[in-house]
Short mmCIF file of N, CA and C in Angstrom, two decimals:
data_model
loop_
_atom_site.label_atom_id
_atom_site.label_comp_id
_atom_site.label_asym_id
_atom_site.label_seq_id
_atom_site.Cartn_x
_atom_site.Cartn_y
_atom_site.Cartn_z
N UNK A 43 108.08 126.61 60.57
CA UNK A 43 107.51 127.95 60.64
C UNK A 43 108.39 128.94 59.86
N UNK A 44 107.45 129.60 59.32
CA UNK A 44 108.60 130.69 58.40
C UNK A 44 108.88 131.94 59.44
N UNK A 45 110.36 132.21 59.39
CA UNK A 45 110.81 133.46 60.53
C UNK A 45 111.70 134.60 59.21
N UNK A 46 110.77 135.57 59.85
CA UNK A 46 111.28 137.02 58.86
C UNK A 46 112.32 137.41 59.39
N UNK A 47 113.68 137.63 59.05
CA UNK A 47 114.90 138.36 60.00
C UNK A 47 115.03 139.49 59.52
N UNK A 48 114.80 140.49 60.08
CA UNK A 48 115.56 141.71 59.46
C UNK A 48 116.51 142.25 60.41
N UNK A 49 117.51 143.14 59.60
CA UNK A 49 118.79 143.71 60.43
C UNK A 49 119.10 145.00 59.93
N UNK A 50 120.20 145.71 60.91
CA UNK A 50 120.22 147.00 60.32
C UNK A 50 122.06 146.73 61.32
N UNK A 51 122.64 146.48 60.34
CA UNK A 51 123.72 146.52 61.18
C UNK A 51 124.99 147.98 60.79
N UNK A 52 125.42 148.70 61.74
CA UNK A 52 125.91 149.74 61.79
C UNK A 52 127.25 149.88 60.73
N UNK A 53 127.50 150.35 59.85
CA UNK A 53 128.82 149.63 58.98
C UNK A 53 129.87 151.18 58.70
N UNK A 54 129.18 152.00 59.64
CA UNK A 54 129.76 153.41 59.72
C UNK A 54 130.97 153.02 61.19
N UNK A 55 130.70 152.01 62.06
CA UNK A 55 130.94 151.66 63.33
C UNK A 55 132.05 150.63 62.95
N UNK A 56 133.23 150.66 63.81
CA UNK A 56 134.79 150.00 63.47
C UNK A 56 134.02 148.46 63.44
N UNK A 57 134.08 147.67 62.38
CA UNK A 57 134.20 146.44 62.12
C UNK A 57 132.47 146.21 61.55
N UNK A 58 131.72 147.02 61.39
CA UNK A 58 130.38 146.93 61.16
C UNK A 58 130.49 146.43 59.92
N UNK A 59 131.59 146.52 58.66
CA UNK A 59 131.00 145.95 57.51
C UNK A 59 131.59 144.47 57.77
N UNK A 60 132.46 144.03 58.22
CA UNK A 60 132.34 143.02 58.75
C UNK A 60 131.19 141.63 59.88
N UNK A 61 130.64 142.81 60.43
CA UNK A 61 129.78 142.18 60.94
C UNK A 61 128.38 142.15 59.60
N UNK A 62 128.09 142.55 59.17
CA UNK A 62 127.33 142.56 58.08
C UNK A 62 127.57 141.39 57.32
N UNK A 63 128.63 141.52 57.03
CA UNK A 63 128.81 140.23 56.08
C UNK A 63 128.24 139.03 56.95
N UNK A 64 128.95 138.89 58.15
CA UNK A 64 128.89 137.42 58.79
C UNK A 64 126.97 136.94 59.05
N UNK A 65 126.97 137.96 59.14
CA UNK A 65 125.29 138.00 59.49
C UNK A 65 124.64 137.55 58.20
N UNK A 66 125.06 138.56 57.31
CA UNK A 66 124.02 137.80 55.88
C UNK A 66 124.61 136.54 55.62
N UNK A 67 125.62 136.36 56.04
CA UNK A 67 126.71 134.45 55.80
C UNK A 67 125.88 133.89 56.73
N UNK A 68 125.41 134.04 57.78
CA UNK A 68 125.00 133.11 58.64
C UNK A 68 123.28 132.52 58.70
N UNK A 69 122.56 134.15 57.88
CA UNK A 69 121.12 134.01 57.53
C UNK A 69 121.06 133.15 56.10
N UNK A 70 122.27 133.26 55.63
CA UNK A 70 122.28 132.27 54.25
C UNK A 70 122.28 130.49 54.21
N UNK A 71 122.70 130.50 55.73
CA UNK A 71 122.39 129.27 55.80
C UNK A 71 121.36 128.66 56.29
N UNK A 72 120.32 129.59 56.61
CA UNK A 72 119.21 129.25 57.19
C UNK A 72 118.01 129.48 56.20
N UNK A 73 118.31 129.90 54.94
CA UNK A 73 117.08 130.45 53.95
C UNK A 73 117.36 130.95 53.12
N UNK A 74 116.54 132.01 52.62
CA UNK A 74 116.42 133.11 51.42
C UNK A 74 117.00 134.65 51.85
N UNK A 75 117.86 135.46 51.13
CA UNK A 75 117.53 136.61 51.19
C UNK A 75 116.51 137.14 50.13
N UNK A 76 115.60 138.12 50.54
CA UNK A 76 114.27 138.49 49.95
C UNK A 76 114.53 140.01 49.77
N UNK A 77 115.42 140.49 50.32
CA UNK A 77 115.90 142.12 50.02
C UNK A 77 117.04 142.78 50.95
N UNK A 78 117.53 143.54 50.88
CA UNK A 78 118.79 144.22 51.54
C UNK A 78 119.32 143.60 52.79
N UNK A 79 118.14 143.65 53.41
CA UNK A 79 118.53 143.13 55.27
C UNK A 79 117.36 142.63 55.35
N UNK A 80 117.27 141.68 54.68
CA UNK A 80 115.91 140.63 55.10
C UNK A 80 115.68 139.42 54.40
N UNK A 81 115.99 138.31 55.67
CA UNK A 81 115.71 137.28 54.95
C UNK A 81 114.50 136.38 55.61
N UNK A 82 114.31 135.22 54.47
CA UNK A 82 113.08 134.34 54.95
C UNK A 82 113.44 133.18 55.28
N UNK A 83 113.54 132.66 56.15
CA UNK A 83 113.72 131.40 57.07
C UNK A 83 113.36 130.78 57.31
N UNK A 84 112.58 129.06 56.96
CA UNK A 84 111.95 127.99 57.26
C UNK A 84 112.87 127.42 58.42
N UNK A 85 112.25 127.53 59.35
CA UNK A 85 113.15 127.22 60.74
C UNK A 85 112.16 126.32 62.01
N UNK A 86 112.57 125.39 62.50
CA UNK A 86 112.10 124.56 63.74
C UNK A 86 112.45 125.42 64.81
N UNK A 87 112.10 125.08 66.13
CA UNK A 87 112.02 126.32 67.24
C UNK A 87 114.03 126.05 67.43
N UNK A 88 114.17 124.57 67.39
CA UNK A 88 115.57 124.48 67.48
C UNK A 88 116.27 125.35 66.61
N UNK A 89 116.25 125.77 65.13
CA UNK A 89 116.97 126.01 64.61
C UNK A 89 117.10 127.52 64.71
N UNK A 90 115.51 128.12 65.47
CA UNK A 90 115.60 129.72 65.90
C UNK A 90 116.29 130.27 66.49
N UNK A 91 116.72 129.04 67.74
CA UNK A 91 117.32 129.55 68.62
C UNK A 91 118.45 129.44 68.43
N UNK A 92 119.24 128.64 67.23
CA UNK A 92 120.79 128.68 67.21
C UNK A 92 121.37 129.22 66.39
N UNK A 93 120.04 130.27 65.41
CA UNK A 93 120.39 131.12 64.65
C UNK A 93 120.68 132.73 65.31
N UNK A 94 119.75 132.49 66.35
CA UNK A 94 119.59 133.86 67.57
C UNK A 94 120.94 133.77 67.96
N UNK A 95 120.98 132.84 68.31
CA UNK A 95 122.37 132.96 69.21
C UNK A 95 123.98 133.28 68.53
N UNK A 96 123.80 132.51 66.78
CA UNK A 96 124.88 132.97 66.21
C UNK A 96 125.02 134.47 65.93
N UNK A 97 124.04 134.96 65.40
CA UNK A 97 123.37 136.07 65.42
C UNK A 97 123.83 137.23 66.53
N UNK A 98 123.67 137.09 67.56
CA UNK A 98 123.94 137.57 68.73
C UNK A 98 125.51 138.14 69.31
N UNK A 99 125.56 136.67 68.53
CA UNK A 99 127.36 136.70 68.90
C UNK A 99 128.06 137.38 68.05
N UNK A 100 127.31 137.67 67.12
CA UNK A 100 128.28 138.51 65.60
C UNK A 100 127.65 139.70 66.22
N UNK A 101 126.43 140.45 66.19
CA UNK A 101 126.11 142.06 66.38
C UNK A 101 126.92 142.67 67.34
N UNK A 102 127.31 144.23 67.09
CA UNK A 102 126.92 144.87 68.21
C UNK A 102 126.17 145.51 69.04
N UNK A 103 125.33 144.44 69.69
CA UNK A 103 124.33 145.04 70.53
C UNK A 103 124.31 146.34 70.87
N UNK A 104 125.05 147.44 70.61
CA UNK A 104 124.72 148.94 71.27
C UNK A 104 124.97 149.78 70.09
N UNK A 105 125.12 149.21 68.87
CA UNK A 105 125.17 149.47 67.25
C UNK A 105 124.18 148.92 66.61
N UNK A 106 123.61 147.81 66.42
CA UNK A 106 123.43 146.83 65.49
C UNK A 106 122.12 146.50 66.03
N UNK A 107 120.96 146.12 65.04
CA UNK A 107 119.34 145.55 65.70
C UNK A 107 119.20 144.45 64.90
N UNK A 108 118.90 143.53 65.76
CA UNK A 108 117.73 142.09 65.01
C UNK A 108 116.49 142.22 65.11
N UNK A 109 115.56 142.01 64.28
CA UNK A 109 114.30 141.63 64.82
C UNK A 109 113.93 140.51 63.81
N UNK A 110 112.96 139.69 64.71
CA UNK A 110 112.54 138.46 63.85
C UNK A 110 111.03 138.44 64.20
N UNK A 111 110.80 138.03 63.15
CA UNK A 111 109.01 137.87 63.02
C UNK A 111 108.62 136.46 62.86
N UNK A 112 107.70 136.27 63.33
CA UNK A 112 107.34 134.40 63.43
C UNK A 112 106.09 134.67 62.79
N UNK A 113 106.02 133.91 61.60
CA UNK A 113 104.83 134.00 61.18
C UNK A 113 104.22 132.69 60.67
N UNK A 114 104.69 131.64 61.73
CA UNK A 114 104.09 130.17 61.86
C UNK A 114 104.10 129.09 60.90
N UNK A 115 103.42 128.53 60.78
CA UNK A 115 103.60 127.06 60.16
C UNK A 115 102.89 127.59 58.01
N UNK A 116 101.50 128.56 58.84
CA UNK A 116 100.54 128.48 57.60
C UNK A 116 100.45 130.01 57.33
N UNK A 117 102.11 130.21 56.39
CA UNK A 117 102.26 131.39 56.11
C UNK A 117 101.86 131.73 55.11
N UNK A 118 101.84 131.17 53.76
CA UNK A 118 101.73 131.81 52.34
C UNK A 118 100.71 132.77 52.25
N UNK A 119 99.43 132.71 53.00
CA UNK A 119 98.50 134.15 52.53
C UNK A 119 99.20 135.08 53.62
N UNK A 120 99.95 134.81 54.44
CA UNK A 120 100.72 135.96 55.11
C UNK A 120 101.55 136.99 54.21
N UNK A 121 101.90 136.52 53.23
CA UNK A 121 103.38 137.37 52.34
C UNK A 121 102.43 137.75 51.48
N UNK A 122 102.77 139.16 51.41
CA UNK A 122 102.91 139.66 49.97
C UNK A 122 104.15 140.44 49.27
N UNK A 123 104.05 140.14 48.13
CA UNK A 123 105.16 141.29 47.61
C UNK A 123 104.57 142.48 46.20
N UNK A 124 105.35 143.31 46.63
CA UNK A 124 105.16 144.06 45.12
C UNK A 124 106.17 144.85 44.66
N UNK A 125 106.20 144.46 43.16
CA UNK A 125 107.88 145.24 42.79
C UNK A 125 108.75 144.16 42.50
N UNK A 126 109.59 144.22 41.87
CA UNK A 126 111.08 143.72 41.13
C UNK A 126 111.28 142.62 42.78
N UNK A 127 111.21 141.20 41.71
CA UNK A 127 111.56 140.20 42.74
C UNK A 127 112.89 139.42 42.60
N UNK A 128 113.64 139.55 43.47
CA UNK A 128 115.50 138.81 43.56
C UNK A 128 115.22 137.31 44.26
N UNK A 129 113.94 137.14 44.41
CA UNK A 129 114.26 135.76 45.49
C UNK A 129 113.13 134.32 44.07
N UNK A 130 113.26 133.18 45.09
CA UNK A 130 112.45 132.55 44.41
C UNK A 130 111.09 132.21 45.59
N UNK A 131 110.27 130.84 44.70
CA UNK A 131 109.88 130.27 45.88
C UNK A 131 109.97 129.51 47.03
N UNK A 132 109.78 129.61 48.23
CA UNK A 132 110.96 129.17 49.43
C UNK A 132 110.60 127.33 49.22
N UNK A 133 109.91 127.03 48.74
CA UNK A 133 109.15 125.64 48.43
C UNK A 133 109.33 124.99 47.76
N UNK A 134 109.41 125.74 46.50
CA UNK A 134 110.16 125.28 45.68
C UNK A 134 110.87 124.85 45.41
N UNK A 135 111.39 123.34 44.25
CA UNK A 135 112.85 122.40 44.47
C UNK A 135 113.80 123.60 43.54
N UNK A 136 115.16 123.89 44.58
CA UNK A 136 115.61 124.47 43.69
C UNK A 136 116.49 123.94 42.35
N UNK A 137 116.74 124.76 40.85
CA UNK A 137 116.91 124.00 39.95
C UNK A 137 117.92 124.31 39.29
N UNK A 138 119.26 123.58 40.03
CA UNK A 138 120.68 123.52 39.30
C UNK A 138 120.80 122.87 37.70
N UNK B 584 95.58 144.21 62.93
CA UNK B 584 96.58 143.70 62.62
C UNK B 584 97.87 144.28 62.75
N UNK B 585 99.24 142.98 62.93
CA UNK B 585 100.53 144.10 63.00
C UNK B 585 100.69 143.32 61.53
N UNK B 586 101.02 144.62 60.74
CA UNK B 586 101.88 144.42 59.18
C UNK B 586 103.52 144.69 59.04
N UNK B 587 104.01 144.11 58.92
CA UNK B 587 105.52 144.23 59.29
C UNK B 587 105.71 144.67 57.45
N UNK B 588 106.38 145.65 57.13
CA UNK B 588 106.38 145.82 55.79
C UNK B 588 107.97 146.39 55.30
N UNK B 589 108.38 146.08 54.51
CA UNK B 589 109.76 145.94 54.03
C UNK B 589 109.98 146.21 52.71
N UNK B 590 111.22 147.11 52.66
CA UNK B 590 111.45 147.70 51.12
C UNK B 590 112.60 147.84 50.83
N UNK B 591 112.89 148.04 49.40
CA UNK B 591 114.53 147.84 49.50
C UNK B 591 113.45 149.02 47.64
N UNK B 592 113.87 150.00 47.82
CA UNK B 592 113.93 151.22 46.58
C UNK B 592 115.68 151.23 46.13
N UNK B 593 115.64 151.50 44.68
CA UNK B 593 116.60 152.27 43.73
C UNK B 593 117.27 152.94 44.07
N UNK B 594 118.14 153.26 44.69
CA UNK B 594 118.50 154.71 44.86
C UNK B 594 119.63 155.06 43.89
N UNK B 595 119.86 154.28 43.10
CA UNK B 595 120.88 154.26 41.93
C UNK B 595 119.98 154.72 40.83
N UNK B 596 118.72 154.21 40.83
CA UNK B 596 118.49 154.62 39.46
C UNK B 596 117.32 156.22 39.71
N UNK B 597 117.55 156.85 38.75
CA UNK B 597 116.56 158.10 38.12
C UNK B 597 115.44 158.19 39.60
N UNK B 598 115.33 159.08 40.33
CA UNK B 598 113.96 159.50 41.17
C UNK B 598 113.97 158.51 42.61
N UNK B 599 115.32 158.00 42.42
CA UNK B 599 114.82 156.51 43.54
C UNK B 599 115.22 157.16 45.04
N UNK B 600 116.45 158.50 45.18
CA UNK B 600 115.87 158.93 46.49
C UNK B 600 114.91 159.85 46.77
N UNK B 601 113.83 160.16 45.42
CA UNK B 601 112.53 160.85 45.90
C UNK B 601 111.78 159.64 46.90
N UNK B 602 111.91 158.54 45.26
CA UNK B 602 110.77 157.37 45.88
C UNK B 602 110.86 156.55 47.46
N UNK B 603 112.15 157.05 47.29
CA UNK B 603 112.35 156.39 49.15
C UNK B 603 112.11 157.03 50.25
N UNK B 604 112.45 158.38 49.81
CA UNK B 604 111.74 159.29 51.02
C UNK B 604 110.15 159.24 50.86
N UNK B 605 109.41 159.21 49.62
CA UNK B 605 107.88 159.25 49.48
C UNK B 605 107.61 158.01 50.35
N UNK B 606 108.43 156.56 49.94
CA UNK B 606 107.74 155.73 50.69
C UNK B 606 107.55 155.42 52.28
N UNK B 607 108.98 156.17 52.60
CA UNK B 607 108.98 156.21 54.38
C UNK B 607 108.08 156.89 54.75
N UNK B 608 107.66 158.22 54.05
CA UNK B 608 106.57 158.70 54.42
C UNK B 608 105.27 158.32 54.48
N UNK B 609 105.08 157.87 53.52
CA UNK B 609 103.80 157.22 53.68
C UNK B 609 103.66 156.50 54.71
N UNK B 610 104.67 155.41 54.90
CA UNK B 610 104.76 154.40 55.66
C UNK B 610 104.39 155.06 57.04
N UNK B 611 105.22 155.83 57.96
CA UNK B 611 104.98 156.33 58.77
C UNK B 611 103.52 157.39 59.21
N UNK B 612 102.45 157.67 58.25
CA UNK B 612 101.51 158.03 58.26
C UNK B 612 100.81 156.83 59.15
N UNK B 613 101.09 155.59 58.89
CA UNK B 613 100.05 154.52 59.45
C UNK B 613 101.26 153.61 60.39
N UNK B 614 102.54 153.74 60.46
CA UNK B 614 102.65 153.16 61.46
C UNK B 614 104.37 153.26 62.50
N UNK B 615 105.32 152.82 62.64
CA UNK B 615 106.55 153.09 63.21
C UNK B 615 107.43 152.32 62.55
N UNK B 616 108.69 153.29 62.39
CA UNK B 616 109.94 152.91 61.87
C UNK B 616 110.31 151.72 62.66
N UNK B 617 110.96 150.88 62.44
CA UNK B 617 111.91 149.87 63.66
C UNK B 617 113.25 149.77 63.30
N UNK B 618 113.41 150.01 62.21
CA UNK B 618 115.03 149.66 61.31
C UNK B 618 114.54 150.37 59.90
N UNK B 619 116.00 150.75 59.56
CA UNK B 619 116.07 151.64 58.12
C UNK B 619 115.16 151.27 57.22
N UNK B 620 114.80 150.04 56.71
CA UNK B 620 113.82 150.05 55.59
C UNK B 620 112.52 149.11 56.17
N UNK B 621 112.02 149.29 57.62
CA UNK B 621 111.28 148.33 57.97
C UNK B 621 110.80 149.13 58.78
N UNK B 622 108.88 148.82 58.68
CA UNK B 622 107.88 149.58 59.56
C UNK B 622 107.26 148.59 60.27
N UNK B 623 106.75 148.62 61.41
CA UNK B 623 105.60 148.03 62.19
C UNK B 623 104.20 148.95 61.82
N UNK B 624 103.08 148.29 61.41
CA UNK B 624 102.28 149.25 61.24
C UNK B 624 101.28 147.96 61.68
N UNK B 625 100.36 149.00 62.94
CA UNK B 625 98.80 148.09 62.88
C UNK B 625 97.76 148.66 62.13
N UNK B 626 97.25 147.90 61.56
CA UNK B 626 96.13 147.88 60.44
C UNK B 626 95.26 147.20 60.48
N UNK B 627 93.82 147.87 60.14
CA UNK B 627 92.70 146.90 59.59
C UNK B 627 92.73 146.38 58.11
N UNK B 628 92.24 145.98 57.68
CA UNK B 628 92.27 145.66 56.22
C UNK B 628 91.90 146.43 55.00
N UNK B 629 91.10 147.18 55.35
CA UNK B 629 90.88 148.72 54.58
C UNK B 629 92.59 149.71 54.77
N UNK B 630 92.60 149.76 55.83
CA UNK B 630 94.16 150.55 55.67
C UNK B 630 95.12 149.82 55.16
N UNK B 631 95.09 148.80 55.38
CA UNK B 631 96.22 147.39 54.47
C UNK B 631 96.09 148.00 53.18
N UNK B 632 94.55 148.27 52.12
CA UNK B 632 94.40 147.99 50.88
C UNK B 632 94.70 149.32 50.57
N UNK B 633 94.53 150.09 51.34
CA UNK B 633 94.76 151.74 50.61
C UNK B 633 96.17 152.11 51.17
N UNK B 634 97.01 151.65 52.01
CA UNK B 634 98.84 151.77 52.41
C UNK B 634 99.32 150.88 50.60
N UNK B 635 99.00 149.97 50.28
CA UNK B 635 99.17 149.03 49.75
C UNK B 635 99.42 149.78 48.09
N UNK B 636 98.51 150.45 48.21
CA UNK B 636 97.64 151.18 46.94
C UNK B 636 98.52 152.67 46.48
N UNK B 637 98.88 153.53 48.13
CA UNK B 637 100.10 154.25 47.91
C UNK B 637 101.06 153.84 47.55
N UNK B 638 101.66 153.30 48.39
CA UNK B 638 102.94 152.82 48.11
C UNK B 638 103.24 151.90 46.92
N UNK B 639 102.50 151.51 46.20
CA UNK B 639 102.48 150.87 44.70
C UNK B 639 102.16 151.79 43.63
N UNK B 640 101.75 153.00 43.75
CA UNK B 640 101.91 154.76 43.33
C UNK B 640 103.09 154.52 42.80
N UNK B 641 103.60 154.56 44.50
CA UNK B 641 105.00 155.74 44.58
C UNK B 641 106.67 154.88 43.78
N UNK B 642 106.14 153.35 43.72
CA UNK B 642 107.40 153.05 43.82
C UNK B 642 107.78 152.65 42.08
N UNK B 643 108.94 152.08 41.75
CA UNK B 643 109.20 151.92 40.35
C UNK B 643 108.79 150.20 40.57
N UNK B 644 108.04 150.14 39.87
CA UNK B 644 107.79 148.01 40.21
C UNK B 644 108.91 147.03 39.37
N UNK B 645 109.71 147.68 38.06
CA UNK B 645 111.04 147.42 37.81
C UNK B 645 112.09 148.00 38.68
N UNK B 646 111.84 148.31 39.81
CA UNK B 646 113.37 148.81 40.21
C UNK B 646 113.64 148.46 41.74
N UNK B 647 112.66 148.60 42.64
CA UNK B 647 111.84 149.13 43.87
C UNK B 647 111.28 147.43 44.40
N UNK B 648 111.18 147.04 45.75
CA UNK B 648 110.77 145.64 46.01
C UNK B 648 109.73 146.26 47.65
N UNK B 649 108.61 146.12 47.38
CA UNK B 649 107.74 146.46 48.75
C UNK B 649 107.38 144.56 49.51
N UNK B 650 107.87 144.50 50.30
CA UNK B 650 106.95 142.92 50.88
C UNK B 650 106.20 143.31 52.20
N UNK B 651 105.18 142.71 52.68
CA UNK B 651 104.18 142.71 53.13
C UNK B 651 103.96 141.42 54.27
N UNK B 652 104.33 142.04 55.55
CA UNK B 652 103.97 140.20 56.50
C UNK B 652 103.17 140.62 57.13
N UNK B 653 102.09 139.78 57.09
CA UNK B 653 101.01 139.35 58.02
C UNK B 653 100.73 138.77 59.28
N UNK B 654 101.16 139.85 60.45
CA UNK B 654 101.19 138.51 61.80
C UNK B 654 100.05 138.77 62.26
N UNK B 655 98.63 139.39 61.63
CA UNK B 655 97.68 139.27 62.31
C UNK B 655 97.71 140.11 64.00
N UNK B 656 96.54 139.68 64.31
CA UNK B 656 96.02 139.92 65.59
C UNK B 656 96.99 140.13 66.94
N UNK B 657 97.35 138.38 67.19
CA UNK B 657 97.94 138.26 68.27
C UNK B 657 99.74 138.27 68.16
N UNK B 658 100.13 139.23 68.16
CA UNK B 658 101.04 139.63 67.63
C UNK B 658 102.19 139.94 68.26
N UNK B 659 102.22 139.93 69.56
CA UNK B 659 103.57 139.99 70.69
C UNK B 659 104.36 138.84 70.91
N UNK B 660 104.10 137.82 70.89
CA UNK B 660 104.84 136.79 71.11
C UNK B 660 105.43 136.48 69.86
N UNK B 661 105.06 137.16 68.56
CA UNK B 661 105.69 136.36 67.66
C UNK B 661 107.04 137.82 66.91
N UNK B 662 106.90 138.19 67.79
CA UNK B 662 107.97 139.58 67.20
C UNK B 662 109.37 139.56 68.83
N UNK B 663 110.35 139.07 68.04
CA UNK B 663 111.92 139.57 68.76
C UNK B 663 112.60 140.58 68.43
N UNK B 664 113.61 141.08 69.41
CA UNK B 664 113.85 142.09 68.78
C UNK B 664 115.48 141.60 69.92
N UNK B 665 116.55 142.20 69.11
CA UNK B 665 118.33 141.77 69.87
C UNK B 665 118.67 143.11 69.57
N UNK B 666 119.46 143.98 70.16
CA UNK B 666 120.70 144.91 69.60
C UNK B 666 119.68 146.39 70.17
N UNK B 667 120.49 147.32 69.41
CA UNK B 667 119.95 148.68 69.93
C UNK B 667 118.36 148.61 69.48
N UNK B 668 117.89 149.47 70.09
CA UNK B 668 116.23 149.27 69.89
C UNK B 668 115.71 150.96 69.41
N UNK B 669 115.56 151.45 68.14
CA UNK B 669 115.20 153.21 68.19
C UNK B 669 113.74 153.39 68.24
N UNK B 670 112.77 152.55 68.57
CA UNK B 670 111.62 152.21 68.42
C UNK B 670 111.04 152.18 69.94
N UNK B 671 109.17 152.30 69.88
CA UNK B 671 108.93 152.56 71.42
C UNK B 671 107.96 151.58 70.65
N UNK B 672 107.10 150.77 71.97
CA UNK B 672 106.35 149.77 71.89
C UNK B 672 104.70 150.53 71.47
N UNK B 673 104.51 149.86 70.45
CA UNK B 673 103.77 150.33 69.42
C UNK B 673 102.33 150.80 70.82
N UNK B 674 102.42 149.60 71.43
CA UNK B 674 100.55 150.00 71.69
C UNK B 674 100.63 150.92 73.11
N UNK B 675 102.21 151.26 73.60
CA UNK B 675 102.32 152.19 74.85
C UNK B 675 101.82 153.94 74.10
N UNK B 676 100.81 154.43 74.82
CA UNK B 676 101.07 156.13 74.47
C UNK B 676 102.16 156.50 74.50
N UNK B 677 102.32 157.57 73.31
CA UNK B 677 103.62 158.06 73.39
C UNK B 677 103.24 159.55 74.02
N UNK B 678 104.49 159.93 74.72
CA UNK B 678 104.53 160.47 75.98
C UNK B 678 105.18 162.35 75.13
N UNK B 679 104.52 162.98 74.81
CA UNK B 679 104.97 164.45 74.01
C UNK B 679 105.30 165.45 75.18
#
């Protein structure tokens, strides 16, 4: 299932650009970033939950927001984009 | 529909913090902020095509990245949310 993460983590707040980093380090291993604070994630329910949880453990919950969007197995007419694109296709073999 | 919609504007280049304030605005005409560059907006598909239609106006399509998720209808179970929350639940009245 593809899972949308977006974040808004506080980096005005003691250690926030730090937590920023670890967060986009940790969504990098789970997918694509697709723009600033948002990435795209081909993820099993297992791998949601141990991304939530790394996730969790890096924010500051009373600074910092997750939200994730599940947008299931049969996403592609789900996405659109428009405008200057930084990502590729998530399907696609990528080509070193 | 909930349209989860996401942008990442210029603000380095020529007009890009007009275009970012134009686009929050718009955005918020049809639906709620949740995080700095991310709206929840419910929509029919006529408001999809004419939100769609502004905001591809307003933005630079070399500079500027708008994406577009589709969670459809049934739409609560597939939206999480971790950390501070500045957002009120879309389908509660809001209370003036």
């Amino acid at each position: 299932m593809l899972v949308i993460i977006t974040y808004d983590v506080n980096v005005t707040s003691q250690g926030g650009a730090r937590r920023l980093r670890k967060v986009s380090k940790a969504c990098q291993n789970y997918g694509q970033r697709v723009q600033n604070s948002v990435f795209e994630c081909v993820l099993d329910s297992t791998q949601l939950k141990q991304l939530k949880i790394q996730l969790t453990e890096i924010i500051d919950q009373d600074k910092d927001s997750l939200r994730f969007y599940n947008l299931g197995k049969n996403y592609k007419t789900k996405v659109d984009h428009i405008g200057v694109n930084n990502s590729y296709d998530i399907d696609e073999p990528l080509i070193f």
